[in-house]
XYZ file of C-alpha atoms in Angstrom:
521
model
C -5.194 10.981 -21.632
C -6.177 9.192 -18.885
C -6.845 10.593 -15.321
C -3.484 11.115 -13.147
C -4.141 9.341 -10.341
C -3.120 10.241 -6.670
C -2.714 6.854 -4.231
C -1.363 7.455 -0.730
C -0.272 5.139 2.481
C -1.430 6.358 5.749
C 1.876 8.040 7.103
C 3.453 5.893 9.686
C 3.350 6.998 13.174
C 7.446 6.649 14.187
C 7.115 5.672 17.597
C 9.073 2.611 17.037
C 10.327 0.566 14.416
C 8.498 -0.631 11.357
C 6.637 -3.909 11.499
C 4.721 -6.547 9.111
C 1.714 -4.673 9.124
C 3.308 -1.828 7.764
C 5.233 -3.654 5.258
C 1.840 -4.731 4.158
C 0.268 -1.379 3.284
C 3.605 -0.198 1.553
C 3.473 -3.348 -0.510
C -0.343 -3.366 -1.811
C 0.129 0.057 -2.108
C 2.920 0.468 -4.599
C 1.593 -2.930 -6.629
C -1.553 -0.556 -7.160
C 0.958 2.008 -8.292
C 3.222 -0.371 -10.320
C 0.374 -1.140 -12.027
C -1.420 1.932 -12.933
C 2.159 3.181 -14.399
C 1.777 0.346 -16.445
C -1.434 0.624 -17.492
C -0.021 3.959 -18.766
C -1.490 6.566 -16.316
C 0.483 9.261 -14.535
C 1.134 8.181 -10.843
C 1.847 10.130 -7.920
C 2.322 7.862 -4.751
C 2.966 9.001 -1.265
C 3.848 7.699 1.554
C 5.794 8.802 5.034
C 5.535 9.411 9.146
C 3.624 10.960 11.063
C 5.585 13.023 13.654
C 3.597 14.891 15.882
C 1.493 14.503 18.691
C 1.993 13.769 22.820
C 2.955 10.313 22.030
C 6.254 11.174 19.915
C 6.433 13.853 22.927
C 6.175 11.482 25.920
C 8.698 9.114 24.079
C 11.358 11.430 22.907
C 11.436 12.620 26.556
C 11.610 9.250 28.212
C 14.938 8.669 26.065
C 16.195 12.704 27.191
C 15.910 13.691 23.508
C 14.325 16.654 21.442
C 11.640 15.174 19.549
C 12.810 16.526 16.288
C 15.891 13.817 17.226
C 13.672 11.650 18.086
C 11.433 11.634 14.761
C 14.654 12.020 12.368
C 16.117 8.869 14.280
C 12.824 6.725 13.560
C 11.453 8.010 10.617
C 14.589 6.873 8.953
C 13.604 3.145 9.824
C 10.750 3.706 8.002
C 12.418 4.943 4.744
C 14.839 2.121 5.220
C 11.871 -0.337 5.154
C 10.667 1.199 2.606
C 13.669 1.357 0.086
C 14.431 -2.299 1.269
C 11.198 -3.898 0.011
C 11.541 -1.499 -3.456
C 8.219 0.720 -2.909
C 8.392 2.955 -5.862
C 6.909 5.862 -3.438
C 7.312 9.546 -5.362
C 7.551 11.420 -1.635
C 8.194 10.023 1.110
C 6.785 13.166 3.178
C 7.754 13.899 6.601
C 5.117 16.007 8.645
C 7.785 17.621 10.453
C 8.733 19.540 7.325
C 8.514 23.465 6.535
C 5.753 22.935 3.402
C 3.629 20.322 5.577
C 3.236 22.798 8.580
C 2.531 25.827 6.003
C -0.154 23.350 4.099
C -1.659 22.315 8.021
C -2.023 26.242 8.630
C -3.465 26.867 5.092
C -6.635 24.322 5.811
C -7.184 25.594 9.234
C -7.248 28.914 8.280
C -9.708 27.859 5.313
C -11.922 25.515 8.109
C -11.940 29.249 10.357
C -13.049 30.880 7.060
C -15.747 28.789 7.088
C -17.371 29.199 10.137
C -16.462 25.600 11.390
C -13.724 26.569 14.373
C -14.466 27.625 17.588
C -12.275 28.132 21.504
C -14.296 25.543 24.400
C -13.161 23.597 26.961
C -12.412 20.045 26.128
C -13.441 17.377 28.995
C -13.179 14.003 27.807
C -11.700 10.261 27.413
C -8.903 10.102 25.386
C -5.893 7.578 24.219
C -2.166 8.740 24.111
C -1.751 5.636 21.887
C -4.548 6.207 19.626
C -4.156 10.073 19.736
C -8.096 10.038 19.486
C -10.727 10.919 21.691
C -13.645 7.847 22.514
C -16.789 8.726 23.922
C -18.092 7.157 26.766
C -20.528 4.690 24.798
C -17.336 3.386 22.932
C -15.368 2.487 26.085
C -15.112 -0.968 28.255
C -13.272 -2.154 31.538
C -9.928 -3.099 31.378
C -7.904 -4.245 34.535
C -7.598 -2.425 37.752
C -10.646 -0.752 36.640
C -9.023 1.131 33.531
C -10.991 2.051 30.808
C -9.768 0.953 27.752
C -10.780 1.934 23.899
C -12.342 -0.031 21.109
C -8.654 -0.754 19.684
C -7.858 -2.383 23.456
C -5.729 1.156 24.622
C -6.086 3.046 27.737
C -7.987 6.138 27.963
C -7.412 9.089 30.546
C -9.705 11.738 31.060
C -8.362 15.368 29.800
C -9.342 18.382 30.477
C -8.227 21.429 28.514
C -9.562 24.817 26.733
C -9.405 23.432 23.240
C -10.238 24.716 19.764
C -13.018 22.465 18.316
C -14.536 21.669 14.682
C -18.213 21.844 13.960
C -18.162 18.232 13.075
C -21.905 17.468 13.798
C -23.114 20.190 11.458
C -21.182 17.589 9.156
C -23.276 14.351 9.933
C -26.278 15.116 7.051
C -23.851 15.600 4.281
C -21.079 12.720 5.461
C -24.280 10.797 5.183
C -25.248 12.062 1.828
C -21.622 11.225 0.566
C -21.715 7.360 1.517
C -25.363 7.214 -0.442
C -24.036 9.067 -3.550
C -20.650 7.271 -3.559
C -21.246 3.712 -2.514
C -17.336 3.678 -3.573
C -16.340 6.149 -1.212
C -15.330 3.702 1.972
C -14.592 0.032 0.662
C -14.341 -2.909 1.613
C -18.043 -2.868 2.277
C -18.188 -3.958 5.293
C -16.068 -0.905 6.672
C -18.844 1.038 4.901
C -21.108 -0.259 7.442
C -19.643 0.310 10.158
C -19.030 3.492 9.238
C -22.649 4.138 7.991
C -23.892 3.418 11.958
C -21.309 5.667 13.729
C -22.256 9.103 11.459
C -26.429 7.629 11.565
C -25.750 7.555 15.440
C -25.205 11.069 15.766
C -22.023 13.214 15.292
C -20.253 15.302 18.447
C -17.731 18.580 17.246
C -14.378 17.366 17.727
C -11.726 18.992 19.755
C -8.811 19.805 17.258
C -6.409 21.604 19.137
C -3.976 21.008 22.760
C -2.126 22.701 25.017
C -0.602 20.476 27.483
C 2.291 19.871 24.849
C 3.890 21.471 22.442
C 5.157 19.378 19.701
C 3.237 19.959 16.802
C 2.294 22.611 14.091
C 1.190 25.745 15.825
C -2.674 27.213 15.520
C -2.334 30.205 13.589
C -3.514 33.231 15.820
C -3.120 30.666 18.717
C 0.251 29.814 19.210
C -0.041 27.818 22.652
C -2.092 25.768 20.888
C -0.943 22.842 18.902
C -3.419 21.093 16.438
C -5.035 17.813 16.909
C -2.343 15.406 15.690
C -5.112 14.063 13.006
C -5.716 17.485 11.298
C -2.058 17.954 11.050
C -1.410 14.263 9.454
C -4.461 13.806 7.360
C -3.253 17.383 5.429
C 0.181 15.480 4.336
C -1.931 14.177 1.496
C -2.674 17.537 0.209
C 0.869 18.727 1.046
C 2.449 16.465 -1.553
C -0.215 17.706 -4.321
C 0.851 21.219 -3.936
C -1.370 22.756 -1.042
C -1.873 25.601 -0.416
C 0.808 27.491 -3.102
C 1.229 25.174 -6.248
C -2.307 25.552 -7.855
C -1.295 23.966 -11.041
C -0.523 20.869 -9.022
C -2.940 20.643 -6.975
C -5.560 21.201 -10.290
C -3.334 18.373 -11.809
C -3.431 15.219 -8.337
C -5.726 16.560 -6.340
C -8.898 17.785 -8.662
C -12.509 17.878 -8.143
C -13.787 14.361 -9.456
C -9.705 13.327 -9.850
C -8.864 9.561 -8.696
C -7.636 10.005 -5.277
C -7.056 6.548 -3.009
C -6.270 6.320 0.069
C -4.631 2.974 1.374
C -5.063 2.909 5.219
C -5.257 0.102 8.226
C -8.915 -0.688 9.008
C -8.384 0.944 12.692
C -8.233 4.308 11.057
C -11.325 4.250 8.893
C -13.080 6.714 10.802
C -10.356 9.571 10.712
C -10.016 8.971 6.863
C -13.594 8.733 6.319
C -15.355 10.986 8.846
C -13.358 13.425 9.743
C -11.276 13.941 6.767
C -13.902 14.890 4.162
C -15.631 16.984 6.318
C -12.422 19.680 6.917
C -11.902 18.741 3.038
C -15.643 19.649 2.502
C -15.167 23.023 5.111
C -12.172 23.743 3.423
C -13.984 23.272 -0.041
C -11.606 21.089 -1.404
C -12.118 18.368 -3.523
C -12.478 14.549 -1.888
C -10.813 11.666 -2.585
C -12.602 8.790 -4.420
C -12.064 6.236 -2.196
C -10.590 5.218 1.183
C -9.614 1.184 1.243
C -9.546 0.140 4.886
C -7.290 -3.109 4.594
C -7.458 -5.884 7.260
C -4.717 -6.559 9.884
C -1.679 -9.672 9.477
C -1.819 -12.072 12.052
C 1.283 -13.862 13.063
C 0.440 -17.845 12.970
C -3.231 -16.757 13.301
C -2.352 -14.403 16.163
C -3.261 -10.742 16.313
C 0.615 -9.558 17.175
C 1.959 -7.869 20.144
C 4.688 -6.423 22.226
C 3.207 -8.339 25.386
C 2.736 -11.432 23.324
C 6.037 -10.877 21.459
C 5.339 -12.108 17.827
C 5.807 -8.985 16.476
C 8.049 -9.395 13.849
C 10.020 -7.137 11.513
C 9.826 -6.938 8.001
C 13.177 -6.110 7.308
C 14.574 -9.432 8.730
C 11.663 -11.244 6.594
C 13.027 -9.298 3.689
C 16.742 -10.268 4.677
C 15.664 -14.125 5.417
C 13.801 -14.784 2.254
C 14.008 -11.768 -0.150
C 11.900 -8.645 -0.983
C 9.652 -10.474 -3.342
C 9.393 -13.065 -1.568
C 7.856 -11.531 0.718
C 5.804 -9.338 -1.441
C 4.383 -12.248 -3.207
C 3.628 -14.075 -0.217
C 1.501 -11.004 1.282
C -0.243 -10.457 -1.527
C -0.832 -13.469 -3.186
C -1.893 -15.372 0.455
C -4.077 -12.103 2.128
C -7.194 -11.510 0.077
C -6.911 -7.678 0.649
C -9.680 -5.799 2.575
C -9.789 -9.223 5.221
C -7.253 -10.027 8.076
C -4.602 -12.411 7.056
C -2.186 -15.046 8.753
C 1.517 -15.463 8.007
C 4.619 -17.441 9.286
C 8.062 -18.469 8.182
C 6.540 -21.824 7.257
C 3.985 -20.720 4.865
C 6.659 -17.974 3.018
C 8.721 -20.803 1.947
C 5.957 -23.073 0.943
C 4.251 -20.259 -1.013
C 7.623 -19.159 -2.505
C 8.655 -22.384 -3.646
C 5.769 -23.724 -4.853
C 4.605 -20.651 -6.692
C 7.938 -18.941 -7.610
C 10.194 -21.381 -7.677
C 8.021 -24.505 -9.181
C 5.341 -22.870 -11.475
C 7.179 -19.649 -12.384
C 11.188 -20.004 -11.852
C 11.123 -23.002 -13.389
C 9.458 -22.933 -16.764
C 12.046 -19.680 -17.319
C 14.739 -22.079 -16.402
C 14.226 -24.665 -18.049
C 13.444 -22.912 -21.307
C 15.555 -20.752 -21.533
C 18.598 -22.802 -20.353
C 17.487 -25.257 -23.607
C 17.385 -22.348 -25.891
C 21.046 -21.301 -24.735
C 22.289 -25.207 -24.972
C 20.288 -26.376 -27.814
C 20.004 -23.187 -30.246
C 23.520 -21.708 -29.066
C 21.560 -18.589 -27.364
C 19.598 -17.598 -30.552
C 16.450 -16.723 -30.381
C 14.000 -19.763 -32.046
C 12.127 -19.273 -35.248
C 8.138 -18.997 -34.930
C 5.524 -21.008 -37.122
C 2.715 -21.853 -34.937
C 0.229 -24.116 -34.356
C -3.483 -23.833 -32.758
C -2.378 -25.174 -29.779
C 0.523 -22.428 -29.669
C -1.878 -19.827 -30.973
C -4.488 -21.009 -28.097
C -1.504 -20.632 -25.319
C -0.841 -17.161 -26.294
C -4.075 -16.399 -26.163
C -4.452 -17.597 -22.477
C -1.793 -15.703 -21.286
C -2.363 -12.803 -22.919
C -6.080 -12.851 -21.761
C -4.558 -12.825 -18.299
C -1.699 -10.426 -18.439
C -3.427 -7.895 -20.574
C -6.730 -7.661 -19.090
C -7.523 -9.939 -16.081
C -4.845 -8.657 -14.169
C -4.579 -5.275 -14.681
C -8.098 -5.450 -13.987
C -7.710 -6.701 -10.666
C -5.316 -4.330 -9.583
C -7.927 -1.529 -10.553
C -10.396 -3.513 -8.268
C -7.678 -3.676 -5.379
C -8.027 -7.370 -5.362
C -4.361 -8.325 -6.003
C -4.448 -11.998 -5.225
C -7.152 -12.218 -7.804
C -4.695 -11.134 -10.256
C -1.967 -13.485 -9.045
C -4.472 -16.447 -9.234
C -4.947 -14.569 -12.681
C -1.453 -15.308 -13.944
C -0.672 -18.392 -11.708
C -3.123 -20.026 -13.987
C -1.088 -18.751 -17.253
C 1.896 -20.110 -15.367
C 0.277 -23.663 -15.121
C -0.914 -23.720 -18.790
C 2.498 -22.730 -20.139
C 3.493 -25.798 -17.673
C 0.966 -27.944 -19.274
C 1.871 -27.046 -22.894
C 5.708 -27.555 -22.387
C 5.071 -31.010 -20.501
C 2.606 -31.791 -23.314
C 4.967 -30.514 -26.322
C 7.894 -31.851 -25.477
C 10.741 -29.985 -27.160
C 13.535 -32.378 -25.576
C 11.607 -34.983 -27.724
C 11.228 -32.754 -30.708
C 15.064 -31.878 -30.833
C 15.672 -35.317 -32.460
C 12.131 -35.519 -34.562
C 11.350 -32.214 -35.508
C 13.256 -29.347 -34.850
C 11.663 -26.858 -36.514
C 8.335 -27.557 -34.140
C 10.871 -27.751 -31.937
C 11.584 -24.019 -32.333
C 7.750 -23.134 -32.806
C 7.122 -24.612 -29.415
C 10.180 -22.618 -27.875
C 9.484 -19.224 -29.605
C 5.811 -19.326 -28.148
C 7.211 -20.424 -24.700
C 9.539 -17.325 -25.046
C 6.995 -14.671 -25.463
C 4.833 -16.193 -23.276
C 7.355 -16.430 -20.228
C 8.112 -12.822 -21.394
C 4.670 -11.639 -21.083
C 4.106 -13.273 -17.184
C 7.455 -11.517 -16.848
C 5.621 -7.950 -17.772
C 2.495 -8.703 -15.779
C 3.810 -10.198 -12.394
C 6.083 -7.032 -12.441
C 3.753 -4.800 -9.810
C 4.391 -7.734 -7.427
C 8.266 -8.980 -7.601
C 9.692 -5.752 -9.214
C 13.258 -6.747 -8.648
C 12.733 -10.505 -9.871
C 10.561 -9.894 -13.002
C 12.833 -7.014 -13.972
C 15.976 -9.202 -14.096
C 14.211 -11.895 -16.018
C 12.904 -9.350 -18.539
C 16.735 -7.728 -18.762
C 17.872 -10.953 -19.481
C 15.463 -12.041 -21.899
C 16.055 -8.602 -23.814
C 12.705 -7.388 -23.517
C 12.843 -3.828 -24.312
C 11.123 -1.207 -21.918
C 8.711 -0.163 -24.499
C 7.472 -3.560 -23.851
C 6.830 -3.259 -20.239
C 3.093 -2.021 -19.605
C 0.156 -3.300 -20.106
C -0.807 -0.991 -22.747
C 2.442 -2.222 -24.696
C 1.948 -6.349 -24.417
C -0.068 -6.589 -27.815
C 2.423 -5.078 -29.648
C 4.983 -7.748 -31.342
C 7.849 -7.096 -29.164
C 9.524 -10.254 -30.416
C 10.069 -10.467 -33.871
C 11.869 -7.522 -33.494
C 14.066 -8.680 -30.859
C 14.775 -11.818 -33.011
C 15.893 -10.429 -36.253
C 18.295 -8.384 -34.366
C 21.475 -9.890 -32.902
C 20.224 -10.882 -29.339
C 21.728 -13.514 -27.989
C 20.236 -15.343 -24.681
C 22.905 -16.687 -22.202
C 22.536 -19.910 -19.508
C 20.387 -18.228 -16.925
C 20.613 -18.513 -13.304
C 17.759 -19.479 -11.072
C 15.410 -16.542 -10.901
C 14.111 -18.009 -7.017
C 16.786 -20.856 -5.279
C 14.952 -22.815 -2.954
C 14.009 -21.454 0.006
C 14.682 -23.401 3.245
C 13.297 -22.796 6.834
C 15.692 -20.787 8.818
C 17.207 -22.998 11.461
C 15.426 -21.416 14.814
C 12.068 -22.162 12.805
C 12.839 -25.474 10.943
């Protein structure tokens, strides 16, 4: 059996609504997922918010709500966003829940165990919107002299008592990790980065506060509240059955198990410093590997409140459709670099890829089959060149594909079967069945049978990117679930679906043109 594998988001931190960016990660995310269901492994995928922490504090007050109200109000959003763009998540985990605080307690108590806790005083820089502490090195002059973080946020000095982590007794074997598992951080170049932080020397991180209260209580220190990053970096473990369920956890979260995590490139550090060292104190296993994506620019514009271009996902989704949209962000953003969208280039990118290459081969095939063959299904008995079109296609949708999903690389694997799209293009321009109708009908049916199970097969492998699109198509077209992996596209799915009495009605277009909404045309 293959290895289960484990693949997370980064929780969302609800301190407003959902936008692009974290459409983005949800997307990529459960494409990865889609396809390693379909490549017949057994999938657990998480995703959720992030609810702690003085920012969700400061904010819940400033509206003259409990934070709890707060958190349920805009962690809902989230979900919403979620179920609207069809991520196939199997928790969407919420850190303000009984099991995540009990799982947060059960790996500090293991880090104490260890040796690796200790009660200071914490004097420092540190940013509310981050909720991360910067040393001085890392800092540079905003306006009205404020200091302001790498990310661009302000910093305020604090001064607490504070429960802190051994982290430099950490640096040697973070170090030895990265040089063992070259795989580890990825893209590469957040490798680097990471590589010269830890080689530049490692400070023990405070991991507890007390000038707030919202958060999951330090056991034995209950006017403490941990460091909002200990708390949400456990959620992964929370979902795989820490501390209670050790079957589970043996099953998703196992020493040498495939554990991803799918995170924003400003977060690298938590997720690949600090996180396997409380794993390591803890003596848990680590993940495999931590992807730090790039960000989405908005017309080539990194986006902001100030600036406002930020833009909401779920009017995208609304405007131009869930897959759409999913397409466009992964097909367009070569993941691991920053990427540009706008209104403009969704429509151009749906229509010309969707609509043209895709949406209309279906169409038109399958709307000749209905007219010209009364809906049944046309007879095989092909050629070379029909033999070498199958062949294409299923090079791409069985192997070239899939395999690009494994590397996270998904607009490899659309360029992958956007080239199968333009071959079957080429053959049916080149083959002609309007013309063969009248000459030869029975090539006639040859070159519509291999069009059929072709279309069907781009159907199967586009299905980690437009879910809700390819699925339709495939319902239509009476392709039977067994049929729907990539394990299953050798197998002769139709012969079997032709001797029976399946009958294939007009379709409708699969993507209508898209037009520029009017505020944008």
């Amino acid at each position: 059996m293959p290895t289960p594998l484990t693949i997370t988001t980064a929780i969302n931190y609800p301190n407003g609504r959902p936008h692009i960016g974290h459409a983005y990660e949800a997307i990529a995310t459960d494409a990865f997922a889609r396809a390693a269901r379909m490549m017949g492994r057994d999938v657990y995928f998480q995703t959720g918010t992030d609810e702690h922490g003085l920012k969700v504090a400061q904010a819940s007050r400033a509206r003259g709500i409990e934070p709890q109200q707060f958190v349920d109000e805009l962690s809902s959003y989230f979900k919403a966003m979620d179920d609207k763009l069809n991520i196939s998540y199997d928790r969407f985990i919420r850190t303000s829940e009984s099991d995540h605080h009990r799982a947060s307690q059960a790996i500090w108590e293991a880090m104490a165990a260890n040796g690796d806790l200790y009660l200071d005083r914490y004097e420092g820089w540190y940013s509310v919107r981050d909720e991360a502490y910067y040393d001085e090195s890392e800092l540079t002059p905003g306006e009205d002299g404020q200091k302001l973080s790498p990310q661009g946020t302000p910093v305020e000095w604090t001064v607490e008592e504070s429960w802190f982590f051994r982290l430099s007794a950490y640096q040697d074997r973070l170090l030895a990790l990265y040089a063992e598992r070259p795989d580890f951080i990825q893209p590469e170049s957040r490798r680097n980065e990471i590589l010269r932080f830890v080689e530049g020397g490692l400070r023990d991180l405070s991991v507890s506060r007390t000038s707030f209260d919202w958060g999951v209580k330090v056991p034995g220190s209950p006017e403490h509240v941990m460091y909002v990053w200990v708390d949400a970096l456990t959620n992964y473990l929370t979902g795989c059955g820490y501390p209670d369920d050790a079957a589970r956890m043996a099953h998703y979260w196992a020493e040498g198990g495939d554990i991803v995590h799918i995170i924003g490139k400003d977060i690298v550090r938590f997720h690949t410093v600090y996180w396997p060292a409380f794993l390591m104190s803890a003596k848990l296993p680590l993940p495999r590997t931590v992807f730090g994506h790039g960000f989405l620019l908005n017309r080539g514009e990194k986006m902001s409140k100030s600036l406002g271009n930020v833009v909401d996902p779920m009017v995208l989704a609304e405007t131009f459709g869930a897959d759409p949209l999913r397409y466009f962000l992964l097909a367009e953003v070569s993941f691991g670099n920053d990427g540009s969208y706008s209104a403009e280039a969704i429509v151009q990118k749906t229509n010309s890829d969707l609509g043209n290459a895709f949406g209309n081969l279906a169409q038109r095939t399958l709307s000749f089959i209905a007219k010209n063959l009364d809906g049944r299904l046309p007879a095989p008995a092909p050629l070379p060149e029909d033999e070498a079109l199958l062949a294409a296609v299923r090079e791409a949708a069985q192997h070239e594909v899939p395999r690009a999903f494994e590397a996270f690389a998904p607009s490899d694997a659309i360029q992958a079967w956007l080239h199968a799209c333009f071959a079957c293009n080429a053959y049916i321009d080149a083959q002609a069945p309007w013309a063969l109708r009248k000459t030869d009908p029975a090539r006639m049916e040859a070159v519509l049978a291999t069009l059929y199970v072709a279309i069907g097969e781009l159907a199967v492998a586009i299905l980690p990117v437009i879910p809700a699109s390819a699925t339709a198509l495939l319902d239509q077209m009476g392709v039977p679930s067994s049929a729907r992996g990539y394990t299953a596209l050798a197998d002769d799915w139709y012969s079997p679906l032709r001797s029976g009495d399946f009958i294939i009605t007009p379709p409708k277009p699969l993507f209508p043109r898209l037009e520029l909404p009017v505020e944008t045309a």
